[in-house]
């Protein structure tokens, strides 16, 4: 086992028991297996379930999985809560919409425009980031919301946006039976790509810098991290992906209106999904989207009153804050850790039964104490790898 | 004798409080210098000004011949000045090893690892160096643990370790012995001495007089933001101005929360 755990997956990020190599390998195998199964299900889903209503839900879900992963790549890693990503989502939608109109593109070629929509959104993110990233916490949140309103107003009032008529996408002459599939698979590619990118970043030097900024930005800068540059790059990547997803959404929905392309509920939903699943973890936000989006869609068709879905969203927000403040994945990981420690304790009772035994393989158990052993308990006592 | 670090009449005020008032100090290359003074005398502010956390109102800071006045903290660190904080600041939700790798920016820049930003954090050379340093400070056993699980003393050692990752020419320590037990204090002193013998210069702010007097070659006393006296420990110990600064008169006894 290597010294560092920089390569730790999302679960370890929350701090799990340092397992012996054998169990580690098994855990990795299980994780990879599960991932494969999930991906397989995602790929065959629209082939097995051909009901257009459900495939439509699936497209919406993919859009949100990608969006929340993109959001988490910036906000989750840096700790800067952005509530204005609808700016990039809408910018992507309008860019793709205007270009489609301009170039009169037919059929499936339109998907080639998505990277362009993403690029424009990323370019928009740069000046916005240069302004907003100068401030932190609440001020940052408020400024991102302000950006959002500026952009929605522009969409209403600029001459080329179509005002409150918005932009309509072209009709696609695809067969009705699998009409949703192209959107679904493009959405899946973007989502899987974003998750993969998030994973790569999590393990990279760049990602480590982002996480250091989350923990103590000034200290990170004092250790040579160019904080502004690093934050800005993450913000632009995150915004760019949101823009691509906005473009996809426009093709799928068929129309972009200022209030739907620049939608405040988009930001709230994405943030709620991330908090529900586990803010800053890799799997958490994705899980949050997979739970929340189908749920909202289901409520939408079950209850004829359109506000039920909004009410549920609000109630869920409160419930998450009350009962799962850290989200499903970190709380779950902690539960598993506690269970494993309890198991280990049952198997091998502590020597003499005096000190509570540390979990096997944890630093505290396997290594000699440091000169600091017995320091006054001014700080948190060391508990090895367990938290 | 050449001064490695020099502040030239540095001034800084916060509102009506004059935290630094023309503070001029010099740290000779290869020395262990001490900076003492009563609470509120501007010691930490001087550190903040040197390392770019605060901008000066007047005066200049030099590292060797290089003027680094008001340079950003990352530039100051790259230039070769590392520092620790009075209250430890580690990246609590990263592991100890990851903390070390964050500080290896500067070292890795030379290895061309910056070309691929998605390359795995911490190359073999970085990890080897980090492990060596953690062995040196005695916390290598916690390399895989989250920094938030460390005790206060261990965090102090981690701060010292990761500051050393970039092989700084000079290290500024803000109360390395504060809130730490006696065994650890002597360990820290030993490590500082050892590093100094290998060529690292130190500037230390500390209230523990035995620690300062036992360790430092040169001690500067700061009072009301001005360096009042500077000299070897035995001279400082008996200087009437030092007693005056510390004991002062009754009306001087207002602690200003900038120290």
PDB file of C-alpha atoms in Angstrom, chain A residues 2-7 13-15 18 197 200-206 208-209 211-212 214-216 218-226 363 367 370-376 378-387, chain B residues 53 72-74 77 83-85 89 91-95 97-98 101-103 105 108-109 114 117-121 127 131 138-139 141-146 148-155 159 162-163 179 181 184 187:
ATOM      1  CA  UNK A   2       1.413   3.327  -0.930  1.00  0.00           C
ATOM      2  CA  UNK A   3       1.851   6.013   1.663  1.00  0.00           C
ATOM      3  CA  UNK A   4      -0.507   8.541   0.214  1.00  0.00           C
ATOM      4  CA  UNK A   5      -4.159   8.080  -0.444  1.00  0.00           C
ATOM      5  CA  UNK A   6      -4.387  10.729  -3.083  1.00  0.00           C
ATOM      6  CA  UNK A   7      -5.820   8.038  -5.295  1.00  0.00           C
ATOM      7  CA  UNK A  13     -12.554  11.082   0.718  1.00  0.00           C
ATOM      8  CA  UNK A  14     -14.931  10.869   3.618  1.00  0.00           C
ATOM      9  CA  UNK A  15     -12.394   8.851   5.541  1.00  0.00           C
ATOM     10  CA  UNK A  18      -7.600   1.860   6.121  1.00  0.00           C
ATOM     11  CA  UNK A 197     -13.169  14.171 -15.749  1.00  0.00           C
ATOM     12  CA  UNK A 200      -9.312  12.458 -12.982  1.00  0.00           C
ATOM     13  CA  UNK A 201      -9.298  15.912 -11.425  1.00  0.00           C
ATOM     14  CA  UNK A 202      -9.894  14.499  -7.945  1.00  0.00           C
ATOM     15  CA  UNK A 203      -6.699  12.475  -8.242  1.00  0.00           C
ATOM     16  CA  UNK A 204      -4.643  15.158  -9.929  1.00  0.00           C
ATOM     17  CA  UNK A 205      -2.473  17.957  -8.690  1.00  0.00           C
ATOM     18  CA  UNK A 206      -5.075  20.404 -10.000  1.00  0.00           C
ATOM     19  CA  UNK A 208      -5.672  18.678  -4.862  1.00  0.00           C
ATOM     20  CA  UNK A 209      -5.211  22.428  -5.241  1.00  0.00           C
ATOM     21  CA  UNK A 211      -9.514  20.807  -2.317  1.00  0.00           C
ATOM     22  CA  UNK A 212      -6.789  22.762  -0.541  1.00  0.00           C
ATOM     23  CA  UNK A 214     -11.806  24.483   0.006  1.00  0.00           C
ATOM     24  CA  UNK A 215     -10.035  23.795   3.316  1.00  0.00           C
ATOM     25  CA  UNK A 216      -7.996  26.998   3.662  1.00  0.00           C
ATOM     26  CA  UNK A 218      -5.092  31.671   2.192  1.00  0.00           C
ATOM     27  CA  UNK A 219      -2.880  28.905   3.469  1.00  0.00           C
ATOM     28  CA  UNK A 220      -2.925  27.264   0.029  1.00  0.00           C
ATOM     29  CA  UNK A 221      -1.795  30.505  -1.552  1.00  0.00           C
ATOM     30  CA  UNK A 222       0.931  30.777   1.060  1.00  0.00           C
ATOM     31  CA  UNK A 223       2.181  27.385  -0.082  1.00  0.00           C
ATOM     32  CA  UNK A 224       2.524  28.493  -3.668  1.00  0.00           C
ATOM     33  CA  UNK A 225      -0.899  27.603  -5.091  1.00  0.00           C
ATOM     34  CA  UNK A 226      -1.992  30.195  -7.641  1.00  0.00           C
ATOM     35  CA  UNK A 363      -1.645   4.169  11.476  1.00  0.00           C
ATOM     36  CA  UNK A 367       3.166   2.392  13.992  1.00  0.00           C
ATOM     37  CA  UNK A 370       5.462  10.096  17.634  1.00  0.00           C
ATOM     38  CA  UNK A 371       7.196  12.654  19.784  1.00  0.00           C
ATOM     39  CA  UNK A 372       3.815  14.297  19.911  1.00  0.00           C
ATOM     40  CA  UNK A 373       2.256  11.406  21.758  1.00  0.00           C
ATOM     41  CA  UNK A 374       0.889  12.739  24.963  1.00  0.00           C
ATOM     42  CA  UNK A 375       0.512  16.299  23.807  1.00  0.00           C
ATOM     43  CA  UNK A 376      -2.056  18.283  25.708  1.00  0.00           C
ATOM     44  CA  UNK A 378      -5.899  21.114  22.909  1.00  0.00           C
ATOM     45  CA  UNK A 379      -6.692  19.697  19.494  1.00  0.00           C
ATOM     46  CA  UNK A 380      -8.711  16.789  18.250  1.00  0.00           C
ATOM     47  CA  UNK A 381      -7.204  13.574  19.531  1.00  0.00           C
ATOM     48  CA  UNK A 382      -5.761  11.369  16.849  1.00  0.00           C
ATOM     49  CA  UNK A 383      -7.932   8.460  15.990  1.00  0.00           C
ATOM     50  CA  UNK A 384      -5.815   7.043  13.248  1.00  0.00           C
ATOM     51  CA  UNK A 385      -7.541   6.639   9.944  1.00  0.00           C
ATOM     52  CA  UNK A 386     -11.028   6.627  11.365  1.00  0.00           C
ATOM     53  CA  UNK A 387     -13.074   9.662  11.663  1.00  0.00           C
TER      54      UNK A 387
ATOM     55  CA  UNK B  53      -0.866  38.443   3.605  1.00  0.00           C
ATOM     56  CA  UNK B  72       1.324  37.920  -3.274  1.00  0.00           C
ATOM     57  CA  UNK B  73       1.727  35.005  -0.824  1.00  0.00           C
ATOM     58  CA  UNK B  74       2.323  32.447  -3.598  1.00  0.00           C
ATOM     59  CA  UNK B  77       6.646  31.326  -1.123  1.00  0.00           C
ATOM     60  CA  UNK B  83       5.998  30.374   7.159  1.00  0.00           C
ATOM     61  CA  UNK B  84       3.854  28.735   9.788  1.00  0.00           C
ATOM     62  CA  UNK B  85       0.930  30.276  11.610  1.00  0.00           C
ATOM     63  CA  UNK B  89      -3.546  25.939   9.529  1.00  0.00           C
ATOM     64  CA  UNK B  91      -5.825  21.254   5.175  1.00  0.00           C
ATOM     65  CA  UNK B  92      -8.036  19.347   7.554  1.00  0.00           C
ATOM     66  CA  UNK B  93      -9.955  17.221   5.078  1.00  0.00           C
ATOM     67  CA  UNK B  94      -6.871  16.159   3.148  1.00  0.00           C
ATOM     68  CA  UNK B  95      -4.528  13.450   4.320  1.00  0.00           C
ATOM     69  CA  UNK B  97       0.554  13.182   2.587  1.00  0.00           C
ATOM     70  CA  UNK B  98      -1.830  15.251   0.469  1.00  0.00           C
ATOM     71  CA  UNK B 101       1.921  17.390  -1.943  1.00  0.00           C
ATOM     72  CA  UNK B 102      -0.046  20.654  -2.023  1.00  0.00           C
ATOM     73  CA  UNK B 103       3.080  22.416  -0.858  1.00  0.00           C
ATOM     74  CA  UNK B 105       4.036  22.976  -6.299  1.00  0.00           C
ATOM     75  CA  UNK B 108       7.285  19.985  -9.096  1.00  0.00           C
ATOM     76  CA  UNK B 109       7.318  22.947 -11.402  1.00  0.00           C
ATOM     77  CA  UNK B 114       2.952  21.002 -14.802  1.00  0.00           C
ATOM     78  CA  UNK B 117      -2.468  19.192 -15.231  1.00  0.00           C
ATOM     79  CA  UNK B 118      -4.350  15.906 -14.914  1.00  0.00           C
ATOM     80  CA  UNK B 119      -1.227  13.951 -14.033  1.00  0.00           C
ATOM     81  CA  UNK B 120      -1.589  12.155 -10.723  1.00  0.00           C
ATOM     82  CA  UNK B 121      -0.792  14.394  -7.792  1.00  0.00           C
ATOM     83  CA  UNK B 127       6.394  11.451  -2.234  1.00  0.00           C
ATOM     84  CA  UNK B 131       8.123  10.808   3.487  1.00  0.00           C
ATOM     85  CA  UNK B 138       8.268  12.225  13.423  1.00  0.00           C
ATOM     86  CA  UNK B 139       4.743  12.070  12.041  1.00  0.00           C
ATOM     87  CA  UNK B 141       3.068   7.206  10.850  1.00  0.00           C
ATOM     88  CA  UNK B 142       0.130   9.477  10.123  1.00  0.00           C
ATOM     89  CA  UNK B 143       0.880  10.007   6.439  1.00  0.00           C
ATOM     90  CA  UNK B 144      -2.370   8.380   5.370  1.00  0.00           C
ATOM     91  CA  UNK B 145      -4.564   9.924   8.060  1.00  0.00           C
ATOM     92  CA  UNK B 146      -6.732  12.972   7.537  1.00  0.00           C
ATOM     93  CA  UNK B 148      -8.061  16.836  11.092  1.00  0.00           C
ATOM     94  CA  UNK B 149      -7.351  13.704  13.129  1.00  0.00           C
ATOM     95  CA  UNK B 150      -3.939  15.032  14.218  1.00  0.00           C
ATOM     96  CA  UNK B 151      -3.374  16.507  17.635  1.00  0.00           C
ATOM     97  CA  UNK B 152      -2.443  20.152  17.971  1.00  0.00           C
ATOM     98  CA  UNK B 153       1.241  19.369  18.374  1.00  0.00           C
ATOM     99  CA  UNK B 154       1.225  17.047  15.393  1.00  0.00           C
ATOM    100  CA  UNK B 155      -0.381  19.777  13.316  1.00  0.00           C
ATOM    101  CA  UNK B 159       3.015  22.727   9.199  1.00  0.00           C
ATOM    102  CA  UNK B 162       5.050  21.017   4.464  1.00  0.00           C
ATOM    103  CA  UNK B 163       6.686  24.410   4.587  1.00  0.00           C
ATOM    104  CA  UNK B 179       0.461  25.344  23.304  1.00  0.00           C
ATOM    105  CA  UNK B 181       4.144  20.148  25.706  1.00  0.00           C
ATOM    106  CA  UNK B 184       7.657  18.292  21.859  1.00  0.00           C
ATOM    107  CA  UNK B 187      11.971  18.059  19.650  1.00  0.00           C
TER     108      UNK B 187
END
